[in-house]
Amino acid sequence: MVAKLGKPSRVLVGLGAGNSLTQMQSQSIHPDIVDTYLVGVGAGAWPTWNSPDGAYITYTAQAVQAYGATPMFTFYQMAQNGGGNLSGINDATFMNNYWGQARLMYQRIAALNAPVLINLEPDFWGFVWAQAPGHDPAQMPAVVSSQAECSGLPNTAAGVGQCLVQMGRKIAPNALLGFPPSFWGTSPTAIATEMQAAGANLADFIVAQTSDRDAGCMEVASPPSECAGRTGSFYWDEANIATPNFHQSQSAISDYRAALGNGLPILWWQTPMGVPSATPGGTNQHYRDNHVDYMLRNTQEYGDSHTFAIVFSSGGTFQTSISSDGGQFARLLSQYLTQGGATLR
């Protein structure tokens, strides 16, 4: 995978949402990958963020490439009607707009004539699993085959995933596609069955996730809304004895990868950026977490389990970023690169 990206043969390190190129430059941070969200369907959605329609992709990707990084886009359109509201997938008007924007994304990426990573619809697949009859995306109706690129595909949620792959292959062969599984209350192998039906095994990589929030944000007595409503232990055990811990996370995604098939490489995405602390909690943009510290000090563990990249970013407005981490990411990335990086398996 890294050869396709034209990058060094080591585990790559990236940055995403909440970390601007200006902030990276001010700290002399040079990530291998920079991730950007594409959000919404219809009025106010990402195609309208620059003129002409879709130019946002062109301008963003060119700026990232000029900085020496590979562009990555997180395609996040299914959340338009609200998290968990899947009513749009069987609505012809909504889905015609949806597919038109997907096509535009691929057309803009094709015109770049360089490799681009795409993360296809985070959270959506978890909601499909929860709501589809028998947890089977092939049993949930959706508008798919009306699109010329996907005329032979089933009109189901499974067909949505298959169409995203097929459309991408036809329009933008330089696009490298990944699906993000959601392990919500079931086993990685069960989710692999769902994701196979959606065509995830035909993609180029797996998008893995640890947590989308700093642990401390979920530990405080009165958390901001983006961290509210969660229960359990949140700060991961670096010794990998207590639950939750890093080895458990690695094992879950390895089980998923084995069950999915095709031996796809793994990209860890939206990995939280807080700074370790023995004191639970914290304050807005300064909540404790230890993912950056552990994953950039123990990166070889990830390389040994078929990881080709780790992308760090804040998953919400009140999470830590490079502008509020006291230089942690810049320091640990520099140490990682000075040591030569983690080898790939």
mmCIF file of C-alpha atoms in Angstrom:
data_model
loop_
_atom_site.group_PDB
_atom_site.id
_atom_site.type_symbol
_atom_site.label_atom_id
_atom_site.label_comp_id
_atom_site.label_asym_id
_atom_site.label_seq_id
_atom_site.Cartn_x
_atom_site.Cartn_y
_atom_site.Cartn_z
ATOM 1 C CA MET A 1 0.000 0.000 0.000
ATOM 2 C CA VAL A 2 2.712 2.523 0.905
ATOM 3 C CA ALA A 3 4.354 1.904 -2.477
ATOM 4 C CA LYS A 4 1.101 2.946 -4.187
ATOM 5 C CA LEU A 5 1.221 6.155 -2.155
ATOM 6 C CA GLY A 6 4.862 6.789 -3.018
ATOM 7 C CA LYS A 7 5.760 6.838 0.666
ATOM 8 C CA PRO A 8 8.611 5.264 2.676
ATOM 9 C CA SER A 9 8.358 1.571 3.567
ATOM 10 C CA ARG A 10 7.278 2.012 7.200
ATOM 11 C CA VAL A 11 4.065 2.572 9.132
ATOM 12 C CA LEU A 12 2.840 5.980 7.994
ATOM 13 C CA VAL A 13 1.549 8.648 10.383
ATOM 14 C CA GLY A 14 -1.169 11.143 9.516
ATOM 15 C CA LEU A 15 -3.291 13.946 10.912
ATOM 16 C CA GLY A 16 -6.931 14.811 10.345
ATOM 17 C CA ALA A 17 -9.810 17.002 11.446
ATOM 18 C CA GLY A 18 -8.975 19.837 13.822
ATOM 19 C CA ASN A 19 -5.338 20.050 12.725
ATOM 20 C CA SER A 20 -4.708 22.667 10.042
ATOM 21 C CA LEU A 21 -1.761 22.812 7.665
ATOM 22 C CA THR A 22 -0.859 26.178 9.198
ATOM 23 C CA GLN A 23 -0.660 24.607 12.663
ATOM 24 C CA MET A 24 1.417 21.731 11.301
ATOM 25 C CA GLN A 25 3.817 24.115 9.614
ATOM 26 C CA SER A 26 4.223 26.209 12.766
ATOM 27 C CA GLN A 27 5.437 23.098 14.644
ATOM 28 C CA SER A 28 7.424 21.632 11.731
ATOM 29 C CA ILE A 29 5.087 18.631 11.635
ATOM 30 C CA HIS A 30 5.156 16.826 8.296
ATOM 31 C CA PRO A 31 2.600 13.995 8.309
ATOM 32 C CA ASP A 32 2.458 11.350 5.618
ATOM 33 C CA ILE A 33 -1.335 11.675 5.286
ATOM 34 C CA VAL A 34 -3.795 14.528 5.876
ATOM 35 C CA ASP A 35 -7.476 13.614 6.246
ATOM 36 C CA THR A 36 -10.422 15.927 5.483
ATOM 37 C CA TYR A 37 -14.165 15.358 5.934
ATOM 38 C CA LEU A 38 -16.688 15.622 3.079
ATOM 39 C CA VAL A 39 -20.024 16.196 4.796
ATOM 40 C CA GLY A 40 -23.673 16.516 3.832
ATOM 41 C CA VAL A 41 -26.109 16.012 0.963
ATOM 42 C CA GLY A 42 -27.857 18.832 -0.900
ATOM 43 C CA ALA A 43 -27.907 22.480 0.171
ATOM 44 C CA GLY A 44 -24.806 23.478 2.119
ATOM 45 C CA ALA A 45 -23.065 20.146 1.555
ATOM 46 C CA TRP A 46 -19.374 19.821 0.696
ATOM 47 C CA PRO A 47 -19.742 20.363 -3.102
ATOM 48 C CA THR A 48 -20.818 23.946 -2.362
ATOM 49 C CA TRP A 49 -17.869 24.799 -0.120
ATOM 50 C CA ASN A 50 -15.918 26.145 -3.104
ATOM 51 C CA SER A 51 -16.848 27.152 -6.630
ATOM 52 C CA PRO A 52 -17.386 25.460 -9.011
ATOM 53 C CA ASP A 53 -19.059 22.476 -7.390
ATOM 54 C CA GLY A 54 -16.563 20.031 -5.951
ATOM 55 C CA ALA A 55 -13.589 22.380 -6.177
ATOM 56 C CA TYR A 56 -13.131 21.936 -2.425
ATOM 57 C CA ILE A 57 -11.609 18.528 -3.128
ATOM 58 C CA THR A 58 -9.253 19.943 -5.728
ATOM 59 C CA TYR A 59 -8.034 22.853 -3.618
ATOM 60 C CA THR A 60 -7.709 20.784 -0.445
ATOM 61 C CA ALA A 61 -5.867 17.923 -2.126
ATOM 62 C CA GLN A 62 -3.488 20.230 -3.948
ATOM 63 C CA ALA A 63 -2.616 22.047 -0.710
ATOM 64 C CA VAL A 64 -1.991 18.730 1.053
ATOM 65 C CA GLN A 65 0.140 17.449 -1.826
ATOM 66 C CA ALA A 66 2.144 20.677 -1.867
ATOM 67 C CA TYR A 67 2.893 20.067 1.817
ATOM 68 C CA GLY A 68 4.287 16.649 0.933
ATOM 69 C CA ALA A 69 1.408 14.518 2.218
ATOM 70 C CA THR A 70 -1.090 12.144 0.648
ATOM 71 C CA PRO A 71 -4.676 13.469 0.687
ATOM 72 C CA MET A 72 -7.331 11.421 2.455
ATOM 73 C CA PHE A 73 -11.039 12.198 2.422
ATOM 74 C CA THR A 74 -13.638 10.882 4.844
ATOM 75 C CA PHE A 75 -16.878 10.565 2.873
ATOM 76 C CA TYR A 76 -19.582 11.281 5.462
ATOM 77 C CA GLN A 77 -22.831 11.925 3.620
ATOM 78 C CA MET A 78 -25.237 9.401 5.168
ATOM 79 C CA ALA A 79 -25.396 11.397 8.407
ATOM 80 C CA GLN A 80 -27.256 14.220 6.618
ATOM 81 C CA ASN A 81 -30.588 13.300 8.220
ATOM 82 C CA GLY A 82 -29.064 12.778 11.665
ATOM 83 C CA GLY A 83 -27.032 9.991 13.196
ATOM 84 C CA GLY A 84 -28.909 6.709 12.928
ATOM 85 C CA ASN A 85 -31.644 8.080 10.642
ATOM 86 C CA LEU A 86 -31.442 5.838 7.581
ATOM 87 C CA SER A 87 -34.708 6.953 5.976
ATOM 88 C CA GLY A 88 -32.851 8.567 3.096
ATOM 89 C CA ILE A 89 -31.331 5.420 1.639
ATOM 90 C CA ASN A 90 -34.615 4.306 0.062
ATOM 91 C CA ASP A 91 -35.700 7.806 -0.987
ATOM 92 C CA ALA A 92 -35.059 8.435 -4.687
ATOM 93 C CA THR A 93 -34.577 12.189 -4.346
ATOM 94 C CA PHE A 94 -32.124 11.910 -1.481
ATOM 95 C CA MET A 95 -30.169 9.085 -3.072
ATOM 96 C CA ASN A 96 -29.968 10.719 -6.494
ATOM 97 C CA ASN A 97 -28.333 13.677 -4.768
ATOM 98 C CA TYR A 98 -26.171 11.293 -2.743
ATOM 99 C CA TRP A 99 -24.927 9.413 -5.795
ATOM 100 C CA GLY A 100 -24.429 12.602 -7.771
ATOM 101 C CA GLN A 101 -22.099 13.860 -5.059
ATOM 102 C CA ALA A 102 -20.285 10.520 -4.851
ATOM 103 C CA ARG A 103 -19.739 10.683 -8.602
ATOM 104 C CA LEU A 104 -18.491 14.267 -8.306
ATOM 105 C CA MET A 105 -16.052 13.235 -5.578
ATOM 106 C CA TYR A 106 -14.608 10.506 -7.758
ATOM 107 C CA GLN A 107 -14.418 12.796 -10.782
ATOM 108 C CA ARG A 108 -12.525 15.420 -8.819
ATOM 109 C CA ILE A 109 -10.172 12.783 -7.417
ATOM 110 C CA ALA A 110 -9.587 11.258 -10.857
ATOM 111 C CA ALA A 111 -8.515 14.665 -12.150
ATOM 112 C CA LEU A 112 -5.753 14.836 -9.526
ATOM 113 C CA ASN A 113 -3.947 11.947 -11.253
ATOM 114 C CA ALA A 114 -2.336 10.935 -7.956
ATOM 115 C CA PRO A 115 -3.248 8.473 -5.182
ATOM 116 C CA VAL A 116 -5.952 9.564 -2.744
ATOM 117 C CA LEU A 117 -7.294 7.603 0.248
ATOM 118 C CA ILE A 118 -11.055 7.526 0.855
ATOM 119 C CA ASN A 119 -12.795 6.452 4.076
ATOM 120 C CA LEU A 120 -16.331 5.415 3.117
ATOM 121 C CA GLU A 121 -19.152 6.396 5.470
ATOM 122 C CA PRO A 122 -18.078 6.037 9.122
ATOM 123 C CA ASP A 123 -20.894 5.079 11.541
ATOM 124 C CA PHE A 124 -23.336 4.304 8.715
ATOM 125 C CA TRP A 125 -22.418 0.623 8.633
ATOM 126 C CA GLY A 126 -22.935 0.329 12.373
ATOM 127 C CA PHE A 127 -26.431 1.786 12.059
ATOM 128 C CA VAL A 128 -27.174 -0.554 9.149
ATOM 129 C CA TRP A 129 -26.126 -3.545 11.240
ATOM 130 C CA ALA A 130 -28.356 -2.386 14.099
ATOM 131 C CA GLN A 131 -31.435 -1.675 11.959
ATOM 132 C CA ALA A 132 -31.356 -4.169 9.080
ATOM 133 C CA PRO A 133 -33.612 -7.240 9.408
ATOM 134 C CA GLY A 134 -31.479 -10.023 10.807
ATOM 135 C CA HIS A 135 -28.514 -7.618 10.814
ATOM 136 C CA ASP A 136 -28.298 -8.310 7.075
ATOM 137 C CA PRO A 137 -27.665 -5.260 4.846
ATOM 138 C CA ALA A 138 -28.987 -7.267 1.900
ATOM 139 C CA GLN A 139 -32.427 -7.101 3.573
ATOM 140 C CA MET A 140 -32.555 -3.289 3.891
ATOM 141 C CA PRO A 141 -33.979 -1.528 0.783
ATOM 142 C CA ALA A 142 -31.980 1.284 -0.818
ATOM 143 C CA VAL A 143 -31.795 3.147 -4.130
ATOM 144 C CA VAL A 144 -28.763 1.880 -6.046
ATOM 145 C CA SER A 145 -29.330 0.408 -9.516
ATOM 146 C CA SER A 146 -30.681 3.656 -10.992
ATOM 147 C CA GLN A 147 -27.065 4.812 -11.266
ATOM 148 C CA ALA A 148 -25.404 3.984 -14.585
ATOM 149 C CA GLU A 149 -22.222 2.759 -12.901
ATOM 150 C CA CYS A 150 -24.194 0.386 -10.672
ATOM 151 C CA SER A 151 -27.087 -0.793 -12.846
ATOM 152 C CA GLY A 152 -26.570 -4.467 -12.045
ATOM 153 C CA LEU A 153 -26.280 -4.100 -8.283
ATOM 154 C CA PRO A 154 -28.981 -4.851 -5.693
ATOM 155 C CA ASN A 155 -31.211 -2.099 -4.355
ATOM 156 C CA THR A 156 -30.163 -2.697 -0.771
ATOM 157 C CA ALA A 157 -27.843 -1.257 1.858
ATOM 158 C CA ALA A 158 -25.345 -3.918 0.796
ATOM 159 C CA GLY A 159 -25.655 -2.556 -2.729
ATOM 160 C CA VAL A 160 -24.781 0.931 -1.454
ATOM 161 C CA GLY A 161 -21.352 -0.285 -0.382
ATOM 162 C CA GLN A 162 -20.880 -2.287 -3.558
ATOM 163 C CA CYS A 163 -21.804 0.755 -5.650
ATOM 164 C CA LEU A 164 -19.362 3.005 -3.801
ATOM 165 C CA VAL A 165 -16.603 0.568 -4.756
ATOM 166 C CA GLN A 166 -17.781 -0.031 -8.328
ATOM 167 C CA MET A 167 -18.300 3.662 -9.056
ATOM 168 C CA GLY A 168 -14.881 4.458 -7.651
ATOM 169 C CA ARG A 169 -13.174 1.795 -9.757
ATOM 170 C CA LYS A 170 -14.846 3.033 -12.940
ATOM 171 C CA ILE A 171 -14.289 6.762 -12.439
ATOM 172 C CA ALA A 172 -11.188 7.135 -10.249
ATOM 173 C CA PRO A 173 -8.745 4.218 -10.414
ATOM 174 C CA ASN A 174 -6.302 6.365 -8.426
ATOM 175 C CA ALA A 175 -8.707 6.342 -5.457
ATOM 176 C CA LEU A 176 -7.803 3.859 -2.715
ATOM 177 C CA LEU A 177 -10.928 2.857 -0.820
ATOM 178 C CA GLY A 178 -11.480 1.760 2.771
ATOM 179 C CA PHE A 179 -14.548 0.825 4.818
ATOM 180 C CA PRO A 180 -14.797 1.527 8.584
ATOM 181 C CA PRO A 181 -16.475 -1.282 10.545
ATOM 182 C CA SER A 182 -18.347 -0.418 13.739
ATOM 183 C CA PHE A 183 -18.036 -2.999 16.518
ATOM 184 C CA TRP A 184 -21.227 -1.985 18.310
ATOM 185 C CA GLY A 185 -22.300 -4.742 20.656
ATOM 186 C CA THR A 186 -21.283 -7.710 18.557
ATOM 187 C CA SER A 187 -18.221 -9.643 17.486
ATOM 188 C CA PRO A 188 -15.687 -8.571 14.855
ATOM 189 C CA THR A 189 -16.399 -11.749 12.885
ATOM 190 C CA ALA A 190 -20.137 -10.993 12.777
ATOM 191 C CA ILE A 191 -19.409 -7.490 11.516
ATOM 192 C CA ALA A 192 -17.068 -8.945 8.886
ATOM 193 C CA THR A 193 -20.005 -10.910 7.461
ATOM 194 C CA GLU A 194 -22.017 -7.685 7.151
ATOM 195 C CA MET A 195 -19.129 -5.811 5.595
ATOM 196 C CA GLN A 196 -18.434 -8.577 3.078
ATOM 197 C CA ALA A 197 -22.013 -8.175 1.875
ATOM 198 C CA ALA A 198 -21.345 -4.454 1.435
ATOM 199 C CA GLY A 199 -18.203 -5.097 -0.614
ATOM 200 C CA ALA A 200 -15.657 -4.087 2.017
ATOM 201 C CA ASN A 201 -13.471 -7.061 1.156
ATOM 202 C CA LEU A 202 -13.157 -5.644 -2.379
ATOM 203 C CA ALA A 203 -11.768 -2.335 -1.113
ATOM 204 C CA ASP A 204 -8.072 -1.486 -0.748
ATOM 205 C CA PHE A 205 -7.739 -1.201 3.026
ATOM 206 C CA ILE A 206 -9.565 -1.457 6.340
ATOM 207 C CA VAL A 207 -10.339 1.654 8.397
ATOM 208 C CA ALA A 208 -9.914 0.806 12.098
ATOM 209 C CA GLN A 209 -10.855 2.993 15.038
ATOM 210 C CA THR A 210 -9.872 3.025 18.702
ATOM 211 C CA SER A 211 -12.040 5.805 20.154
ATOM 212 C CA ASP A 212 -13.299 9.061 18.691
ATOM 213 C CA ARG A 213 -12.956 11.000 21.949
ATOM 214 C CA ASP A 214 -10.246 11.715 24.507
ATOM 215 C CA ALA A 215 -10.818 9.440 27.503
ATOM 216 C CA GLY A 216 -10.920 12.339 29.947
ATOM 217 C CA CYS A 217 -13.810 13.990 28.136
ATOM 218 C CA MET A 218 -15.988 11.004 29.054
ATOM 219 C CA GLU A 219 -14.691 10.872 32.634
ATOM 220 C CA VAL A 220 -15.738 14.335 33.834
ATOM 221 C CA ALA A 221 -18.890 14.707 35.928
ATOM 222 C CA SER A 222 -20.566 17.079 33.453
ATOM 223 C CA PRO A 223 -19.143 16.276 30.015
ATOM 224 C CA PRO A 224 -19.846 18.333 26.901
ATOM 225 C CA SER A 225 -22.632 16.887 24.768
ATOM 226 C CA GLU A 226 -20.192 15.224 22.371
ATOM 227 C CA CYS A 227 -18.935 13.075 25.257
ATOM 228 C CA ALA A 228 -22.188 12.558 27.163
ATOM 229 C CA GLY A 229 -24.126 9.336 27.607
ATOM 230 C CA ARG A 230 -21.206 6.930 27.655
ATOM 231 C CA THR A 231 -20.483 4.477 30.424
ATOM 232 C CA GLY A 232 -17.602 2.233 31.418
ATOM 233 C CA SER A 233 -13.843 2.646 31.704
ATOM 234 C CA PHE A 234 -12.327 4.942 29.130
ATOM 235 C CA TYR A 235 -8.604 5.331 29.848
ATOM 236 C CA TRP A 236 -6.731 2.458 28.229
ATOM 237 C CA ASP A 237 -4.240 0.348 30.177
ATOM 238 C CA GLU A 238 -0.741 0.745 28.698
ATOM 239 C CA ALA A 239 0.324 -2.456 30.495
ATOM 240 C CA ASN A 240 -2.362 -4.326 28.541
ATOM 241 C CA ILE A 241 -3.725 -6.102 31.607
ATOM 242 C CA ALA A 242 -6.868 -4.216 32.638
ATOM 243 C CA THR A 243 -9.789 -3.558 30.289
ATOM 244 C CA PRO A 244 -9.853 -1.628 27.990
ATOM 245 C CA ASN A 245 -6.354 -1.878 26.567
ATOM 246 C CA PHE A 246 -4.412 -1.603 23.343
ATOM 247 C CA HIS A 247 -3.835 -5.302 22.760
ATOM 248 C CA GLN A 248 -7.580 -5.950 22.976
ATOM 249 C CA SER A 249 -8.147 -3.344 20.278
ATOM 250 C CA GLN A 250 -5.433 -4.810 18.066
ATOM 251 C CA SER A 251 -6.874 -8.296 18.525
ATOM 252 C CA ALA A 252 -10.397 -7.201 17.584
ATOM 253 C CA ILE A 253 -9.334 -5.613 14.314
ATOM 254 C CA SER A 254 -7.063 -8.569 13.527
ATOM 255 C CA ASP A 255 -10.029 -10.929 14.000
ATOM 256 C CA TYR A 256 -12.120 -8.718 11.725
ATOM 257 C CA ARG A 257 -9.396 -8.626 9.083
ATOM 258 C CA ALA A 258 -9.052 -12.404 9.088
ATOM 259 C CA ALA A 259 -12.816 -12.922 8.787
ATOM 260 C CA LEU A 260 -13.228 -10.258 6.089
ATOM 261 C CA GLY A 261 -10.720 -11.923 3.785
ATOM 262 C CA ASN A 262 -8.391 -10.700 1.036
ATOM 263 C CA GLY A 263 -5.662 -9.736 3.532
ATOM 264 C CA LEU A 264 -6.301 -6.000 3.396
ATOM 265 C CA PRO A 265 -3.883 -3.629 5.187
ATOM 266 C CA ILE A 266 -5.139 -1.509 8.080
ATOM 267 C CA LEU A 267 -5.337 2.253 8.577
ATOM 268 C CA TRP A 268 -6.190 3.438 12.101
ATOM 269 C CA TRP A 269 -8.325 6.571 11.844
ATOM 270 C CA GLN A 270 -9.518 9.471 14.005
ATOM 271 C CA THR A 271 -7.260 8.347 16.831
ATOM 272 C CA PRO A 272 -7.607 10.716 19.845
ATOM 273 C CA MET A 273 -4.790 13.084 20.712
ATOM 274 C CA GLY A 274 -4.937 13.780 24.449
ATOM 275 C CA VAL A 275 -1.909 13.818 26.746
ATOM 276 C CA PRO A 276 -1.422 11.087 29.406
ATOM 277 C CA SER A 277 -2.262 11.931 33.009
ATOM 278 C CA ALA A 278 -2.813 10.017 36.241
ATOM 279 C CA THR A 279 -5.674 12.399 37.026
ATOM 280 C CA PRO A 280 -9.015 11.524 35.386
ATOM 281 C CA GLY A 281 -10.866 14.095 33.310
ATOM 282 C CA GLY A 282 -9.463 17.424 32.241
ATOM 283 C CA THR A 283 -10.880 20.502 30.550
ATOM 284 C CA ASN A 284 -12.080 21.326 27.053
ATOM 285 C CA GLN A 285 -9.324 20.595 24.493
ATOM 286 C CA HIS A 286 -7.104 19.382 27.332
ATOM 287 C CA TYR A 287 -8.675 16.061 28.313
ATOM 288 C CA ARG A 288 -6.362 13.221 29.197
ATOM 289 C CA ASP A 289 -5.729 10.346 26.809
ATOM 290 C CA ASN A 290 -2.819 8.047 25.985
ATOM 291 C CA HIS A 291 -3.340 6.886 22.403
ATOM 292 C CA VAL A 292 -0.713 9.169 20.847
ATOM 293 C CA ASP A 293 1.791 8.302 23.564
ATOM 294 C CA TYR A 294 1.270 4.552 23.280
ATOM 295 C CA MET A 295 0.834 4.220 19.538
ATOM 296 C CA LEU A 296 3.844 6.357 18.600
ATOM 297 C CA ARG A 297 6.043 4.598 21.176
ATOM 298 C CA ASN A 298 4.836 1.084 20.332
ATOM 299 C CA THR A 299 4.201 1.484 16.628
ATOM 300 C CA GLN A 300 5.917 -1.779 15.757
ATOM 301 C CA GLU A 301 3.041 -3.636 17.432
ATOM 302 C CA TYR A 302 0.795 -2.111 14.790
ATOM 303 C CA GLY A 303 3.192 -2.788 11.940
ATOM 304 C CA ASP A 304 3.336 -6.422 13.039
ATOM 305 C CA SER A 305 -0.461 -6.639 12.770
ATOM 306 C CA HIS A 306 -0.653 -5.413 9.154
ATOM 307 C CA THR A 307 -1.102 -1.695 9.843
ATOM 308 C CA PHE A 308 0.195 0.620 7.126
ATOM 309 C CA ALA A 309 -0.915 3.944 8.656
ATOM 310 C CA ILE A 310 -2.197 5.621 11.817
ATOM 311 C CA VAL A 311 -4.128 8.878 11.400
ATOM 312 C CA PHE A 312 -4.632 11.001 14.521
ATOM 313 C CA SER A 313 -7.342 13.639 14.863
ATOM 314 C CA SER A 314 -9.852 15.143 17.240
ATOM 315 C CA GLY A 315 -13.277 13.556 16.901
ATOM 316 C CA GLY A 316 -15.096 16.603 18.227
ATOM 317 C CA THR A 317 -14.900 20.308 18.978
ATOM 318 C CA PHE A 318 -13.693 19.876 22.565
ATOM 319 C CA GLN A 319 -11.021 17.237 21.939
ATOM 320 C CA THR A 320 -7.245 17.702 21.985
ATOM 321 C CA SER A 321 -5.414 18.685 18.796
ATOM 322 C CA ILE A 322 -1.864 19.713 17.945
ATOM 323 C CA SER A 323 -2.791 23.262 18.946
ATOM 324 C CA SER A 324 -3.551 22.197 22.527
ATOM 325 C CA ASP A 325 -1.355 19.143 23.225
ATOM 326 C CA GLY A 326 1.717 21.039 24.445
ATOM 327 C CA GLY A 327 3.818 19.750 21.559
ATOM 328 C CA GLN A 328 3.254 16.060 22.370
ATOM 329 C CA PHE A 329 2.481 14.939 18.816
ATOM 330 C CA ALA A 330 5.332 16.913 17.249
ATOM 331 C CA ARG A 331 7.813 15.514 19.753
ATOM 332 C CA LEU A 332 6.740 11.874 19.491
ATOM 333 C CA LEU A 333 6.470 11.946 15.700
ATOM 334 C CA SER A 334 9.986 13.367 15.479
ATOM 335 C CA GLN A 335 11.272 10.594 17.759
ATOM 336 C CA TYR A 336 9.452 7.963 15.724
ATOM 337 C CA LEU A 337 10.920 9.185 12.443
ATOM 338 C CA THR A 338 14.415 9.593 13.907
ATOM 339 C CA GLN A 339 14.287 5.932 14.943
ATOM 340 C CA GLY A 340 13.462 4.948 11.370
ATOM 341 C CA GLY A 341 9.804 4.081 11.780
ATOM 342 C CA ALA A 342 8.040 0.761 12.274
ATOM 343 C CA THR A 343 8.543 -1.900 9.633
ATOM 344 C CA LEU A 344 5.598 -3.240 7.651
ATOM 345 C CA ARG A 345 4.397 -6.805 7.642
#
